[in-house]
Amino acid sequence: MTQKGLGVCYYPEHWPREMWASDVQRMADIGLTWVRIGEFAWSRIEPKPGQFEWAWLDQAVETLADAGLKIVLGTPTATPPRWMLSKHPDMLAVDAQGRPRKFGSRRHYCFSHEAYKKECARIVRLLAERYGDHPAICAWQTDNEYGCHDTTISYSDAARQGFQKWLAARYDNIAALNDAWGNVFWSMEYAAFDEVDLPNLTVTEANPAHQMAFRRFSSDQVVAFNKLQVDEIRAKSTAPVIHNYMGRITDFDHYQVAADLDIASWDSYPLGFLEDRIEADDEFKNQYLKQGHPDYQAFHHDLYRAVGRGRWWIMEQQPGPVNWAPYNPAPLPGMVRLWALEAFAHGAENVLYFRWRQAPFAQEQMHTGLYLPDDSPNVAANEAKQVAQDLSQLQADQIEPARVALIFDYESQWASEIQPQGQGFDYFDLVFHYYKALRRLGCNIDILPPNATNFGDYTVIFAPGVVTLTQAQQKALRESGAKVVLGPRTNAKTSEFSIPPALPPNFDGLPLKITNVESLRPSAGVALEKGQIRYWFEHIEGEVTPILNTEDGRPAIVEKDNLIYCAGWLDETALFNFVGALLGAVDIPIEHLPDGLRRRETSDHVVYLNYAPIAISHRDAEIPPAGVHFVRK
Amino acid sequence: MTQKGLGVCYYPEHWPREMWASDVQRMADIGLTWVRIGEFAWSRIEPKPGQFEWAWLDQAVETLADAGLKIVLGTPTATPPRWMLSKHPDMLAVDAQGRPRKFGSRRHYCFSHEAYKKECARIVRLLAERYGDHPAICAWQTDNEYGCHDTTISYSDAARQGFQKWLAARYDNIAALNDAWGNVFWSMEYAAFDEVDLPNLTVTEANPAHQMAFRRFSSDQVVAFNKLQVDEIRAKSTAPVIHNYMGRITDFDHYQVAADLDIASWDSYPLGFLEDRIEADDEFKNQYLKQGHPDYQAFHHDLYRAVGRGRWWIMEQQPGPVNWAPYNPAPLPGMVRLWALEAFAHGAENVLYFRWRQAPFAQEQMHTGLYLPDDSPNVAANEAKQVAQDLSQLQADQIEPARVALIFDYESQWASEIQPQGQGFDYFDLVFHYYKALRRLGCNIDILPPNATNFGDYTVIFAPGVVTLTQAQQKALRESGAKVVLGPRTNAKTSEFSIPPALPPNFDGLPLKITNVESLRPSAGVALEKGQIRYWFEHIEGEVTPILNTEDGRPAIVEKDNLIYCAGWLDETALFNFVGALLGAVDIPIEHLPDGLRRRETSDHVVYLNYAPIAISHRDAEIPPAGVHFVRK
Amino acid sequence: MTQKGLGVCYYPEHWPREMWASDVQRMADIGLTWVRIGEFAWSRIEPKPGQFEWAWLDQAVETLADAGLKIVLGTPTATPPRWMLSKHPDMLAVDAQGRPRKFGSRRHYCFSHEAYKKECARIVRLLAERYGDHPAICAWQTDNEYGCHDTTISYSDAARQGFQKWLAARYDNIAALNDAWGNVFWSMEYAAFDEVDLPNLTVTEANPAHQMAFRRFSSDQVVAFNKLQVDEIRAKSTAPVIHNYMGRITDFDHYQVAADLDIASWDSYPLGFLEDRIEADDEFKNQYLKQGHPDYQAFHHDLYRAVGRGRWWIMEQQPGPVNWAPYNPAPLPGMVRLWALEAFAHGAENVLYFRWRQAPFAQEQMHTGLYLPDDSPNVAANEAKQVAQDLSQLQADQIEPARVALIFDYESQWASEIQPQGQGFDYFDLVFHYYKALRRLGCNIDILPPNATNFGDYTVIFAPGVVTLTQAQQKALRESGAKVVLGPRTNAKTSEFSIPPALPPNFDGLPLKITNVESLRPSAGVALEKGQIRYWFEHIEGEVTPILNTEDGRPAIVEKDNLIYCAGWLDETALFNFVGALLGAVDIPIEHLPDGLRRRETSDHVVYLNYAPIAISHRDAEIPPAGVHFVRK
Ligand SMILES: [Zn+2]
Ligand SMILES: [Zn+2]
Ligand SMILES: [Zn+2]
């Protein structure tokens, strides 16, 4: 069994060497066991092209190793030095408006630039050669937060050429592409692959099939970029390779990138995310201002457990106010501990805080760390120490298998961005909407990739909005033995982004077709007995049994055998009722939780997490704000 | 008398030939008599430059002709094939930010590109030569929806060179231009026409006279582009030539384009327009979610009757949910019928649904048709059939002359965009505001072009906001025998976009001058006894009689003989009262209509249309939602 | 003592010469004594490169001089003629998106373009040579409204090259720059100055130190541009040199530009500013729609008194509706007078209306003047005449020294834009927030530059948010004998935009450190007994005495000796209470003023100004709306 551990991200190159020993000593004192280093240090490792400075890094590694700390060594490819741009002036990504995205921050490269990829392979090879068998190098991190700052997609010349090659490989001949995309429409037919441009700056929207191809290509470029590094590392090292994904980055397929990794990790900034990537009203955001959204971290934990095929970490954990969200409050005392414990309850192997000491300079100077710039401890240092102590009680806890599965599919997200059909329709939101309803019922949930076909012991599987399901996937779902909840928008498109000839959902065993689709203004719902259908409502026909009708008598949810189809976006009330009844019907135990309280079951404990800003009484326990309450099973 | 007919837009190139015969048979069965084809098929007609494939089109024409269907043949110039771009890489329009608007959708051409215009003339000539005397080709459509997707205005090199030529032709010498525009201001004087750039990306706003000249030039380019095609068609065919205008496209002068056409037509998407080009609050939009704005279609019907000098069609009629609005609901059952009947009540010759069968691929895959992609009928097929039956009862109905006229002027729209003076001031909205007030009173309304001088039997003529009126137009209005309602902003500018030396309205016979103009925040009106003046209030002086004063005693509406001047933007209440009293005073019968009910009189019927989502009782009739109630006169 | 005077901006080149004599006669009749001319007339002075037309300007000067009017002669460099662009095609500024900002309006030049600067020196030299000793040329104006239309900052090649030189001069060697900016972060290190690009279009935000350097450089370019002109003028003329600053332009350091001037002036458009550069809710904006913000003009008056080291004017005063704000209402009758009298009460030497006669053409045709385009007087002409009469009673009034000082620092504004940390945090708003609270208490206020070290007789000095204070400034404040109010954010950064190693406020004599900073959503405040802390809250530690705690017991305001630190953004209630108590404690007389009434004391009068739309009773006086009430002391 893997030991659960705590760690921190550390930038020795930012500090005088005289401070290193004391830093490392204090890390050990707090109870940290892992330290991530190196991922932004290219200009210090190779200050001029081909001229290397290894001594400082050697010393940093030794200092950490001497204190018994385990190292995650990052490849520095997210921050190529300025001289790289002089060598490869066209290496920059280009934004959708056609403007090169300049040097002066980070992630200033295009994933399709072949020469830059060679430079990356070279630096990773040198690192792997030098440190690949060092006993303290216990893991590797490739690059940093692929896709952060909107960097997956580039409209550069390199991207265009890469796309044309990708298309040629996929379609073989241009007639096949024209046919697959329906280019007869609006006379968009091409005579050769090199006539196909990137789908930006078109007069009106480009063909959605064209857009989807470009999204797939862009995702594949990230996969290839990552694999190049993994291959170099594996040639010299047996330590596991990890990438640190960023929250709610969905432009590339995380499952596919992770297919080449040993472990997935993600960077968890609950307060930053609440402000900058979650839509909610003022009342909600004020309620959770200093705690973060009570389901958002858990969702990502469960997602990255899937991405990492069971193995996952938090590579960066928010320690206090950050610098990058629209508003940057301080966590409620206790939350820095709670967030870590929640991660462990969801199966994290390690949680690393970002960062050791707040840097007083450059872009992240307002991002706190465990220590302040004056080298005194900040609040998080104490909470981290507490977590280290808690951990000793939790080493035996293992993942408790879930009976409920929820599919999350990156391609479906691209589909909803390419063709929302109703303003604001967002696949991620749809899936998260289901996730929240299930969490309110106290369930453990497993997230699954769309190509899952082995459904083990799941009793209910939710697959709302999965844009395309192959025959094999349909068969696996149908024969899973579980209740399978489809719709809205499930299997609404073929793999080439067209409507299936027999009409959606086009699902074997479900005699149903969607004839008309309505997207609705947020204030114009379709009334149900309890709650409403909002944003999206499908008109359906077929030999199925209604489970729920609209007030005016049209089918809203229908079933046939173990297949259930939901023809709209149920609002919170309606979804909660539907999901609750369904879980009840298949005897999944549910527990109604007070506002702000969340529940996660491990092999040994039921863990209650209080995200509310006030104390909560539940089942004879009084749980303070930011409190974590363990009930031994 | 022209026979009223129903039709559909059809894209044989999108479907296997095996389907054509069955399609055509069902068209005839429904009662359709017209079919539009061909307007996006350039890449199928001429797959490579100079290499033609006529056989499929010949066969499509014959198939339709054999079933007795009449064909509108579209010129395919809105969708030049990809090879055209290789031949003419600089043919693309350029947006206001200086970015070429790329291939990959449609309308990717600049109206000023001379070589592309030659290509258009060539393809139109070939079409006209081949099909010009075919008996089934009963009408032609030029291009498709000029100006759609913001395509009237281009900032390309071709446009700049064209503009400089246009200026040289208009002003003859550069001193005249400098003088006309007042270029002494801010030292903007030019020494030669080729120094005059397009008015985009200037540091602050460009001279409004410069902007107006560019708007006129841009409109003239559309006129010339269209005329080129009309000339080619007329050389070979006697069938009438039509263009299908799009709703609320106002960047070019539709009257001037239509001067070269036989018939005007427009594309009517009531639900799409409600969402994407009408400003209204949530309550209103929810009320009319599935019916569309109750006056918007009628306004365009009356406008295009004017544009077509009496002859007009609906070339595309919404059949169900579309794909391009922010939200895309389904029509209330019956609305697909109501919209068509309303068009006929306003004098439409033909109404064509867009489109026959929903295409499962490409950009409009979520745009419904009469048939579904699986070839089963959608709701609209039945409603269309019903309309075809209704039509047999209505063939005798003719236009009933209106006693109320309302001027609509494209140049005034450009003026309000160039110089709103108050944020959101929009000429279209002002005219439509009058139109709605008149519709609430149950009137038939004629829309007139600004250069109308023969006012026949009109009893009241409204000319709010017409930016410039020549002496001849003023004389004609003054001597029309009608009450003439001017202001606000009527004749506020000379033809060179300066303030008339004697101050507006500078109207012969109306001894009045505007000394100060106030634009007002939406929430800061000027109180009247009933209602308010909003957005715009003019301070006036002159020897005129007040009809209405503000609460604090300043003149709001004044008159002199048959001329009435309204010094502000009256809110709904104030305008309704003013217009109602005025119509009453001249004995125009008015009928107060319940919310959502509308009325249109033909030679034989009074037609009531229920746009409300509920049944309405009116004058002993109970009219269901989406109901059309005919009262024989 | 300088005589107070009234004047007007006049553009003889816009009008036939026949009108000049009558214009000038009426100016004198109204009581105007100053006329500004020439600042946009380059194309008339030098219609072709090197070819001059002086006769008209000579005549205009003589006409004005003959009537005894004093002239401010403007340099025409804000409007280079079109031929200048042909000579120097790269002279245009470039916006942050990389687009040249084209000819066709004004201010189309980059401050860093050396060849254009030479052209400016040349034209100014010629003007100074010709008119430098003319007795009627009593003042000069350089250029016009530096920075207006966002023109301080340019991303042109010229700017980039200039910036690299500026950096080389500041840092001497690139290692010093790397170290100062902390470029080790994200491998942003440079090997040479010519590798440093401008900080736009980076993938994510550029290093704030990089941004601050660019802002300082951009400001310095304005200083140099202005100095070049001043030097040319001074070589030939002894008349004072002025620049007319525009309201709330903060992109360059006005103090530094003014160091080379004799007099500061600003352009006061109270109604335009209320609409376009003040954030307030609807209720407030409607209340002051026709009067302007009651503190905004006063703030700028006090600011420009500081900028001009005691000497300042209004160079342009709004006379009626303007053309450039989102909404452009007319002033309440009397406001045109009130605004001028308020300026004089704050020490203005002269107030000039903009403009004499409304031009019927070009960009500002909807901007009113004292006269209408038809040459009849507008409302403002009469109010100006009234002011001229009032002035005769006020010539003896002098500035009454203030006991309260408020520091305003341009660099701090740049800092808050570069690193708001909380969305919407704006330094200007913070300072203006203090200014408003003090005005509600009836105080005279002096604004001081950040480098002030002589604090004379001030009893209280406010320095909220001043980003950096040198040791010398700290010492001067500490030893000023005044209460000194610091925070939030005071001295939060070193001069190289990093956090001081000992943590802010890092103020000698104040044993305090800020450990964590919270930026807060507008609706999520920190409760105080009365009012709230909003937007910004600092966690503090130190040996200081709390003056005010939050409801949950954390320090909000603390003091040590004469130093007070405020750890957050107090809301209106809390700030008013704090400031009121503080002023009371040091025996500064305060006077609670009714809503909308303002008070300013001169040597001889207490002046009450009624900005409310209704009459106000105060201390036995009934002051009508727009009324100015003088109480002789
Ligand atoms: Zn990170
Ligand atoms: Zn269309
Ligand atoms: Zn100005």
PDB file of N, CA and C in Angstrom, chain A residues 113-147:
ATOM      1  N   HIS A 113       5.076  23.133 -32.602  1.00  0.00           N
ATOM      2  CA  HIS A 113       6.351  23.602 -33.145  1.00  0.00           C
ATOM      3  C   HIS A 113       7.399  22.502 -32.993  1.00  0.00           C
ATOM      4  N   GLU A 114       7.760  21.889 -34.106  1.00  0.00           N
ATOM      5  CA  GLU A 114       8.603  20.689 -34.055  1.00  0.00           C
ATOM      6  C   GLU A 114       9.990  20.986 -33.474  1.00  0.00           C
ATOM      7  N   ALA A 115      10.550  22.114 -33.825  1.00  0.00           N
ATOM      8  CA  ALA A 115      11.896  22.409 -33.317  1.00  0.00           C
ATOM      9  C   ALA A 115      11.864  22.631 -31.807  1.00  0.00           C
ATOM     10  N   TYR A 116      10.826  23.274 -31.333  1.00  0.00           N
ATOM     11  CA  TYR A 116      10.745  23.451 -29.882  1.00  0.00           C
ATOM     12  C   TYR A 116      10.563  22.103 -29.188  1.00  0.00           C
ATOM     13  N   LYS A 117       9.824  21.238 -29.780  1.00  0.00           N
ATOM     14  CA  LYS A 117       9.649  19.908 -29.191  1.00  0.00           C
ATOM     15  C   LYS A 117      10.999  19.172 -29.104  1.00  0.00           C
ATOM     16  N   LYS A 118      11.832  19.382 -30.102  1.00  0.00           N
ATOM     17  CA  LYS A 118      13.167  18.771 -30.036  1.00  0.00           C
ATOM     18  C   LYS A 118      13.969  19.359 -28.878  1.00  0.00           C
ATOM     19  N   GLU A 119      13.851  20.656 -28.687  1.00  0.00           N
ATOM     20  CA  GLU A 119      14.543  21.305 -27.562  1.00  0.00           C
ATOM     21  C   GLU A 119      14.052  20.724 -26.235  1.00  0.00           C
ATOM     22  N   CYS A 120      12.767  20.469 -26.161  1.00  0.00           N
ATOM     23  CA  CYS A 120      12.198  19.902 -24.933  1.00  0.00           C
ATOM     24  C   CYS A 120      12.748  18.498 -24.697  1.00  0.00           C
ATOM     25  N   ALA A 121      12.756  17.697 -25.755  1.00  0.00           N
ATOM     26  CA  ALA A 121      13.282  16.343 -25.621  1.00  0.00           C
ATOM     27  C   ALA A 121      14.731  16.400 -25.132  1.00  0.00           C
ATOM     28  N   ARG A 122      15.481  17.336 -25.674  1.00  0.00           N
ATOM     29  CA  ARG A 122      16.889  17.462 -25.309  1.00  0.00           C
ATOM     30  C   ARG A 122      17.062  17.807 -23.826  1.00  0.00           C
ATOM     31  N   ILE A 123      16.330  18.793 -23.339  1.00  0.00           N
ATOM     32  CA  ILE A 123      16.536  19.193 -21.944  1.00  0.00           C
ATOM     33  C   ILE A 123      16.035  18.107 -20.992  1.00  0.00           C
ATOM     34  N   VAL A 124      14.940  17.439 -21.370  1.00  0.00           N
ATOM     35  CA  VAL A 124      14.423  16.375 -20.515  1.00  0.00           C
ATOM     36  C   VAL A 124      15.420  15.219 -20.483  1.00  0.00           C
ATOM     37  N   ARG A 125      16.012  14.915 -21.636  1.00  0.00           N
ATOM     38  CA  ARG A 125      16.985  13.847 -21.699  1.00  0.00           C
ATOM     39  C   ARG A 125      18.173  14.146 -20.779  1.00  0.00           C
ATOM     40  N   LEU A 126      18.624  15.402 -20.822  1.00  0.00           N
ATOM     41  CA  LEU A 126      19.772  15.767 -19.995  1.00  0.00           C
ATOM     42  C   LEU A 126      19.433  15.660 -18.511  1.00  0.00           C
ATOM     43  N   LEU A 127      18.247  16.087 -18.153  1.00  0.00           N
ATOM     44  CA  LEU A 127      17.821  15.965 -16.755  1.00  0.00           C
ATOM     45  C   LEU A 127      17.713  14.509 -16.340  1.00  0.00           C
ATOM     46  N   ALA A 128      17.120  13.712 -17.215  1.00  0.00           N
ATOM     47  CA  ALA A 128      16.924  12.297 -16.891  1.00  0.00           C
ATOM     48  C   ALA A 128      18.274  11.581 -16.791  1.00  0.00           C
ATOM     49  N   GLU A 129      19.182  11.974 -17.686  1.00  0.00           N
ATOM     50  CA  GLU A 129      20.507  11.368 -17.618  1.00  0.00           C
ATOM     51  C   GLU A 129      21.204  11.706 -16.307  1.00  0.00           C
ATOM     52  N   ARG A 130      21.071  12.944 -15.895  1.00  0.00           N
ATOM     53  CA  ARG A 130      21.810  13.392 -14.708  1.00  0.00           C
ATOM     54  C   ARG A 130      21.180  12.874 -13.414  1.00  0.00           C
ATOM     55  N   TYR A 131      19.831  12.868 -13.364  1.00  0.00           N
ATOM     56  CA  TYR A 131      19.172  12.569 -12.094  1.00  0.00           C
ATOM     57  C   TYR A 131      18.335  11.297 -12.126  1.00  0.00           C
ATOM     58  N   GLY A 132      18.343  10.625 -13.253  1.00  0.00           N
ATOM     59  CA  GLY A 132      17.402   9.510 -13.437  1.00  0.00           C
ATOM     60  C   GLY A 132      17.582   8.389 -12.423  1.00  0.00           C
ATOM     61  N   ASP A 133      18.787   8.202 -11.954  1.00  0.00           N
ATOM     62  CA  ASP A 133      18.958   7.111 -10.997  1.00  0.00           C
ATOM     63  C   ASP A 133      19.302   7.628  -9.604  1.00  0.00           C
ATOM     64  N   HIS A 134      19.080   8.911  -9.380  1.00  0.00           N
ATOM     65  CA  HIS A 134      19.329   9.446  -8.039  1.00  0.00           C
ATOM     66  C   HIS A 134      18.240   8.932  -7.108  1.00  0.00           C
ATOM     67  N   PRO A 135      18.600   8.362  -5.980  1.00  0.00           N
ATOM     68  CA  PRO A 135      17.583   7.733  -5.122  1.00  0.00           C
ATOM     69  C   PRO A 135      16.560   8.722  -4.565  1.00  0.00           C
ATOM     70  N   ALA A 136      16.917   9.979  -4.453  1.00  0.00           N
ATOM     71  CA  ALA A 136      15.946  10.937  -3.902  1.00  0.00           C
ATOM     72  C   ALA A 136      14.943  11.399  -4.950  1.00  0.00           C
ATOM     73  N   ILE A 137      15.241  11.180  -6.208  1.00  0.00           N
ATOM     74  CA  ILE A 137      14.296  11.570  -7.271  1.00  0.00           C
ATOM     75  C   ILE A 137      13.245  10.471  -7.340  1.00  0.00           C
ATOM     76  N   CYS A 138      12.144  10.681  -6.654  1.00  0.00           N
ATOM     77  CA  CYS A 138      11.141   9.622  -6.482  1.00  0.00           C
ATOM     78  C   CYS A 138       9.971   9.782  -7.436  1.00  0.00           C
ATOM     79  N   ALA A 139       9.959  10.903  -8.154  1.00  0.00           N
ATOM     80  CA  ALA A 139       8.923  11.083  -9.178  1.00  0.00           C
ATOM     81  C   ALA A 139       9.336  12.218 -10.099  1.00  0.00           C
ATOM     82  N   TRP A 140       8.725  12.232 -11.262  1.00  0.00           N
ATOM     83  CA  TRP A 140       8.957  13.283 -12.252  1.00  0.00           C
ATOM     84  C   TRP A 140       7.635  13.975 -12.552  1.00  0.00           C
ATOM     85  N   GLN A 141       7.758  15.259 -12.840  1.00  0.00           N
ATOM     86  CA  GLN A 141       6.587  15.987 -13.354  1.00  0.00           C
ATOM     87  C   GLN A 141       6.922  16.501 -14.745  1.00  0.00           C
ATOM     88  N   THR A 142       6.059  16.248 -15.713  1.00  0.00           N
ATOM     89  CA  THR A 142       6.278  16.794 -17.056  1.00  0.00           C
ATOM     90  C   THR A 142       5.670  18.185 -17.142  1.00  0.00           C
ATOM     91  N   ASP A 143       6.483  19.120 -17.659  1.00  0.00           N
ATOM     92  CA  ASP A 143       5.995  20.472 -17.903  1.00  0.00           C
ATOM     93  C   ASP A 143       5.214  20.975 -16.674  1.00  0.00           C
ATOM     94  N   ASN A 144       4.233  21.868 -16.887  1.00  0.00           N
ATOM     95  CA  ASN A 144       3.438  22.369 -15.768  1.00  0.00           C
ATOM     96  C   ASN A 144       2.088  22.834 -16.280  1.00  0.00           C
ATOM     97  N   GLU A 145       1.029  22.258 -15.771  1.00  0.00           N
ATOM     98  CA  GLU A 145      -0.334  22.724 -16.066  1.00  0.00           C
ATOM     99  C   GLU A 145      -0.559  22.956 -17.562  1.00  0.00           C
ATOM    100  N   TYR A 146      -0.489  21.872 -18.322  1.00  0.00           N
ATOM    101  CA  TYR A 146      -0.830  21.969 -19.752  1.00  0.00           C
ATOM    102  C   TYR A 146      -2.167  22.696 -19.903  1.00  0.00           C
ATOM    103  N   GLY A 147      -2.218  23.592 -20.818  1.00  0.00           N
ATOM    104  CA  GLY A 147      -3.488  24.234 -21.135  1.00  0.00           C
ATOM    105  C   GLY A 147      -3.795  25.462 -20.302  1.00  0.00           C
TER     106      GLY A 147
END
